[in-house]
């Protein structure tokens, strides 16, 4: 379900989903602006009074925001993630801040997450010029860096600017796990293609079978991978080699 509320200075919209509908990633702590926190508290009171048996958990790291920002080139409406907005708003207090200053004011205690957020704001892309400048200049964000608003040089032809997205965190173990799942899915797909083709053709030469598999599959693979899957299917007795010619399958 969803609900929205607004005042003279803020529009607040809520999506309410069951827990299984959210991505299985840990939430990210952050300090919301006072006006947003007030709206959030008001909605929580309303919702829990209406649904007393339910538990409401906020996933602010999934939220999006629109932020009006003033540059020397004029005002812009920034379309960005809420966590990016929380970082940018801290520069209302100081136009130049250290990594520690931003961490304290934003409430983002996860240093790696804050580095990813800051990287999205300092990177220069076709979609969005850098909103922040970093010292020293480098492609890597460090906890010893200084940051300042790119107030003088920020320029964009559009009033509404889509800010560069924050890159998601993936650990080495998660990358290995994902790669393993992809490999397994592709093995199942190859097996299914081989069995389906052999059921339809009954008898095929190795080169013919390989060529037809390569035509049908939608992902990149190598001949050696197909050969391994054929060997596995022979061992599992889904197919067999010809008694006189090992390059023919039945």
Short mmCIF file of C-alpha atoms in Angstrom, two decimals:
data_model
loop_
_atom_site.label_atom_id
_atom_site.label_comp_id
_atom_site.label_asym_id
_atom_site.label_seq_id
_atom_site.Cartn_x
_atom_site.Cartn_y
_atom_site.Cartn_z
CA UNK A 1 0.00 0.00 0.00
CA UNK A 2 1.07 3.61 -0.18
CA UNK A 3 0.37 6.93 1.44
CA UNK A 4 1.49 10.49 0.96
CA UNK A 5 1.43 13.80 2.78
CA UNK A 6 2.77 17.24 2.05
CA UNK A 7 3.34 20.65 3.54
CA UNK A 8 4.54 23.95 2.15
CA UNK A 9 8.15 22.76 2.00
CA UNK A 10 8.11 18.96 1.71
CA UNK A 11 6.27 16.18 -0.07
CA UNK A 12 6.44 12.78 1.62
CA UNK A 13 5.36 9.51 -0.01
CA UNK A 14 5.48 6.05 1.61
CA UNK A 15 5.40 2.55 0.11
CA UNK A 16 4.37 -0.16 2.58
CA UNK A 17 5.44 -3.68 1.56
CA UNK A 18 5.74 -6.99 3.35
CA UNK A 19 9.24 -7.94 4.44
CA UNK A 20 9.63 -10.54 1.69
CA UNK A 21 9.20 -7.82 -0.95
CA UNK A 22 12.35 -5.95 0.10
CA UNK A 23 15.83 -6.85 -1.19
CA UNK A 24 17.74 -9.01 1.29
CA UNK A 25 20.39 -6.44 2.16
CA UNK A 26 21.15 -4.91 5.55
CA UNK A 27 19.62 -1.50 6.24
CA UNK A 28 21.83 1.58 6.38
CA UNK A 29 21.62 3.95 9.33
CA UNK A 30 21.44 7.68 8.53
CA UNK A 31 20.21 10.95 10.03
CA UNK A 32 17.13 12.15 8.21
CA UNK A 33 16.46 15.89 7.93
CA UNK A 34 14.19 17.10 10.74
CA UNK A 35 11.24 17.80 8.42
CA UNK A 36 11.47 14.31 6.90
CA UNK A 37 11.86 12.62 10.28
CA UNK A 38 8.78 14.47 11.53
CA UNK A 39 6.73 13.25 8.56
CA UNK A 40 8.03 9.73 9.08
CA UNK A 41 7.06 9.78 12.76
CA UNK A 42 3.61 11.10 11.91
CA UNK A 43 3.04 8.34 9.39
CA UNK A 44 4.28 5.68 11.82
CA UNK A 45 1.80 6.87 14.46
CA UNK A 46 -1.05 6.85 11.95
CA UNK A 47 -0.17 3.44 10.49
CA UNK A 48 0.38 1.62 13.79
CA UNK A 49 -2.85 3.04 15.22
CA UNK A 50 -4.64 1.60 12.21
CA UNK A 51 -2.72 -1.72 12.19
CA UNK A 52 -1.90 -2.39 15.83
CA UNK A 53 -0.66 -5.96 15.24
CA UNK A 54 1.92 -5.01 12.63
CA UNK A 55 5.54 -3.92 12.95
CA UNK A 56 6.81 -1.04 10.85
CA UNK A 57 10.47 -1.04 9.82
CA UNK A 58 11.82 1.83 7.75
CA UNK A 59 14.18 1.06 4.87
CA UNK A 60 15.44 4.61 4.33
CA UNK A 61 18.43 3.41 2.30
CA UNK A 62 15.98 2.37 -0.46
CA UNK A 63 14.27 5.76 -0.53
CA UNK A 64 14.58 8.37 -3.25
CA UNK A 65 14.44 12.13 -2.93
CA UNK A 66 14.22 15.39 -4.82
CA UNK A 67 16.41 18.21 -3.59
CA UNK A 68 16.56 21.83 -4.73
CA UNK A 69 20.15 23.06 -4.85
CA UNK A 70 21.57 26.51 -5.64
CA UNK A 71 24.72 26.89 -7.73
CA UNK A 72 26.35 29.91 -9.31
CA UNK A 73 24.79 28.76 -12.60
CA UNK A 74 21.31 28.74 -11.03
CA UNK A 75 18.92 26.49 -9.13
CA UNK A 76 18.59 22.79 -9.98
CA UNK A 77 16.20 20.03 -8.92
CA UNK A 78 18.32 17.00 -8.05
CA UNK A 79 16.75 13.56 -8.49
CA UNK A 80 18.75 11.24 -6.24
CA UNK A 81 18.80 8.57 -3.55
CA UNK A 82 17.77 9.62 -0.05
CA UNK A 83 21.17 8.65 1.31
CA UNK A 84 22.80 11.02 -1.21
CA UNK A 85 20.42 13.78 -0.14
CA UNK A 86 21.30 13.19 3.52
CA UNK A 87 24.98 13.67 2.67
CA UNK A 88 24.44 16.78 0.55
CA UNK A 89 22.25 18.43 3.19
CA UNK A 90 25.17 18.33 5.66
CA UNK A 91 26.88 20.92 3.43
CA UNK A 92 24.20 23.44 4.44
CA UNK A 93 26.18 23.70 7.68
CA UNK A 94 29.67 23.80 6.13
CA UNK A 95 30.58 24.13 2.45
CA UNK A 96 33.85 22.32 3.13
CA UNK A 97 33.95 19.16 5.26
CA UNK A 98 36.20 16.27 6.12
CA UNK A 99 35.10 12.66 5.76
CA UNK A 100 34.68 12.52 9.56
CA UNK A 101 32.53 15.69 9.54
CA UNK A 102 30.18 14.21 6.92
CA UNK A 103 30.02 10.90 8.76
CA UNK A 104 29.09 12.62 12.02
CA UNK A 105 26.48 14.92 10.50
CA UNK A 106 24.90 12.32 8.18
CA UNK A 107 24.86 9.54 10.78
CA UNK A 108 26.18 7.04 8.20
CA UNK A 109 28.51 5.05 10.45
CA UNK A 110 29.28 2.45 7.79
CA UNK A 111 32.48 3.93 6.32
CA UNK A 112 32.46 1.75 3.20
CA UNK A 113 28.87 2.74 2.45
CA UNK A 114 29.65 6.43 2.96
CA UNK A 115 32.64 6.15 0.62
CA UNK A 116 30.37 4.73 -2.10
CA UNK A 117 27.88 7.55 -1.59
CA UNK A 118 30.59 10.21 -1.74
CA UNK A 119 32.10 8.59 -4.82
CA UNK A 120 28.75 8.91 -6.62
CA UNK A 121 28.72 12.63 -5.79
CA UNK A 122 32.29 13.42 -6.85
CA UNK A 123 32.38 11.36 -10.05
CA UNK A 124 32.07 13.24 -13.35
CA UNK A 125 29.79 11.56 -15.91
CA UNK A 126 27.68 12.44 -18.96
CA UNK A 127 24.59 12.05 -16.80
CA UNK A 128 25.67 14.42 -14.05
CA UNK A 129 28.74 16.60 -13.38
CA UNK A 130 30.30 16.29 -9.91
CA UNK A 131 28.20 17.84 -7.16
CA UNK A 132 31.15 17.71 -4.76
CA UNK A 133 34.86 18.27 -5.26
CA UNK A 134 37.41 16.14 -3.44
CA UNK A 135 40.90 16.91 -2.19
CA UNK A 136 43.22 15.34 -3.03
CA UNK A 137 41.92 14.62 -6.54
CA UNK A 138 41.75 10.87 -7.18
CA UNK A 139 39.32 8.13 -8.24
CA UNK A 140 39.33 6.60 -4.76
CA UNK A 141 37.51 8.08 -1.75
CA UNK A 142 39.53 7.95 1.47
CA UNK A 143 38.56 8.76 5.06
CA UNK A 144 41.28 11.44 5.07
CA UNK A 145 39.81 13.36 2.11
CA UNK A 146 38.26 16.82 2.20
CA UNK A 147 35.04 17.61 0.31
CA UNK A 148 33.46 20.85 -0.85
CA UNK A 149 30.39 21.81 -2.88
CA UNK A 150 31.03 22.32 -6.58
CA UNK A 151 29.08 25.57 -6.35
CA UNK A 152 31.04 27.61 -8.89
CA UNK A 153 31.54 25.10 -11.71
CA UNK A 154 28.47 22.85 -11.55
CA UNK A 155 26.42 23.31 -14.71
CA UNK A 156 23.71 21.34 -16.47
CA UNK A 157 21.43 22.23 -19.37
CA UNK A 158 18.36 20.78 -17.63
CA UNK A 159 16.64 22.06 -14.50
CA UNK A 160 15.94 18.51 -13.28
CA UNK A 161 19.20 16.57 -12.93
CA UNK A 162 19.41 12.81 -12.42
CA UNK A 163 22.31 12.22 -10.03
CA UNK A 164 24.72 9.34 -10.56
CA UNK A 165 23.51 6.23 -8.67
CA UNK A 166 25.33 4.80 -5.66
CA UNK A 167 27.12 1.57 -6.53
CA UNK A 168 25.93 -1.39 -4.48
CA UNK A 169 28.36 -3.25 -2.24
CA UNK A 170 29.28 -6.79 -3.15
CA UNK A 171 31.70 -8.77 -1.05
CA UNK A 172 34.17 -11.24 -2.52
CA UNK A 173 32.11 -14.07 -1.09
CA UNK A 174 28.91 -12.70 -2.66
CA UNK A 175 30.62 -12.40 -6.04
CA UNK A 176 31.85 -16.00 -5.78
CA UNK A 177 28.41 -17.18 -4.72
CA UNK A 178 26.75 -15.35 -7.63
CA UNK A 179 29.27 -16.77 -10.10
CA UNK A 180 28.65 -20.27 -8.78
CA UNK A 181 24.87 -19.89 -9.17
CA UNK A 182 25.26 -18.58 -12.72
CA UNK A 183 27.53 -21.51 -13.61
CA UNK A 184 25.06 -24.02 -12.18
CA UNK A 185 22.12 -22.40 -14.00
CA UNK A 186 24.05 -22.56 -17.28
CA UNK A 187 24.92 -26.22 -16.73
CA UNK A 188 21.23 -27.02 -16.19
CA UNK A 189 20.35 -25.07 -19.34
CA UNK A 190 22.96 -26.90 -21.42
CA UNK A 191 21.75 -30.26 -20.12
CA UNK A 192 18.16 -29.38 -21.01
CA UNK A 193 19.11 -28.28 -24.54
CA UNK A 194 21.17 -31.42 -25.18
CA UNK A 195 18.45 -33.79 -23.96
CA UNK A 196 15.72 -31.94 -25.90
CA UNK A 197 17.73 -32.02 -29.14
CA UNK A 198 18.62 -35.71 -28.78
CA UNK A 199 15.01 -36.65 -28.08
CA UNK A 200 13.98 -34.89 -31.29
CA UNK A 201 16.83 -36.11 -33.52
CA UNK A 202 17.48 -39.55 -31.94
CA UNK A 203 20.92 -39.82 -33.55
CA UNK A 204 23.48 -37.04 -34.14
CA UNK A 205 27.14 -36.53 -34.77
CA UNK A 206 29.12 -34.64 -32.14
CA UNK A 207 29.79 -31.66 -34.45
CA UNK A 208 26.11 -31.40 -35.41
CA UNK A 209 24.94 -31.53 -31.82
CA UNK A 210 27.48 -28.91 -30.73
CA UNK A 211 26.54 -26.57 -33.58
CA UNK A 212 22.83 -26.80 -32.80
CA UNK A 213 23.39 -26.13 -29.10
CA UNK A 214 25.44 -23.02 -29.89
CA UNK A 215 22.61 -21.77 -32.11
CA UNK A 216 19.98 -22.22 -29.42
CA UNK A 217 21.57 -21.04 -26.18
CA UNK A 218 21.35 -17.39 -25.15
CA UNK A 219 24.58 -17.12 -23.13
CA UNK A 220 28.27 -17.39 -24.11
CA UNK A 221 29.85 -20.82 -23.71
CA UNK A 222 32.79 -22.81 -25.04
CA UNK A 223 32.97 -26.11 -26.92
CA UNK A 224 34.77 -27.72 -24.00
CA UNK A 225 31.87 -26.85 -21.68
CA UNK A 226 29.38 -28.50 -24.02
CA UNK A 227 31.62 -31.57 -24.24
CA UNK A 228 31.71 -31.83 -20.43
CA UNK A 229 27.92 -31.69 -20.23
CA UNK A 230 27.62 -34.40 -22.90
CA UNK A 231 30.03 -36.61 -20.93
CA UNK A 232 27.97 -36.05 -17.79
CA UNK A 233 24.72 -36.96 -19.55
CA UNK A 234 26.30 -40.13 -20.93
CA UNK A 235 27.41 -41.10 -17.41
CA UNK A 236 23.87 -40.48 -16.17
CA UNK A 237 22.52 -42.58 -19.07
CA UNK A 238 20.47 -39.82 -20.69
CA UNK A 239 22.26 -40.62 -23.96
CA UNK A 240 24.93 -42.97 -25.28
CA UNK A 241 27.75 -43.19 -27.79
CA UNK A 242 27.45 -45.30 -30.89
CA UNK A 243 29.13 -48.70 -30.41
CA UNK A 244 31.13 -48.32 -33.64
CA UNK A 245 31.68 -44.55 -33.85
CA UNK A 246 32.37 -42.58 -30.66
CA UNK A 247 31.53 -39.31 -32.43
CA UNK A 248 27.91 -40.36 -32.91
CA UNK A 249 25.34 -40.13 -30.10
CA UNK A 250 21.98 -41.80 -29.61
#
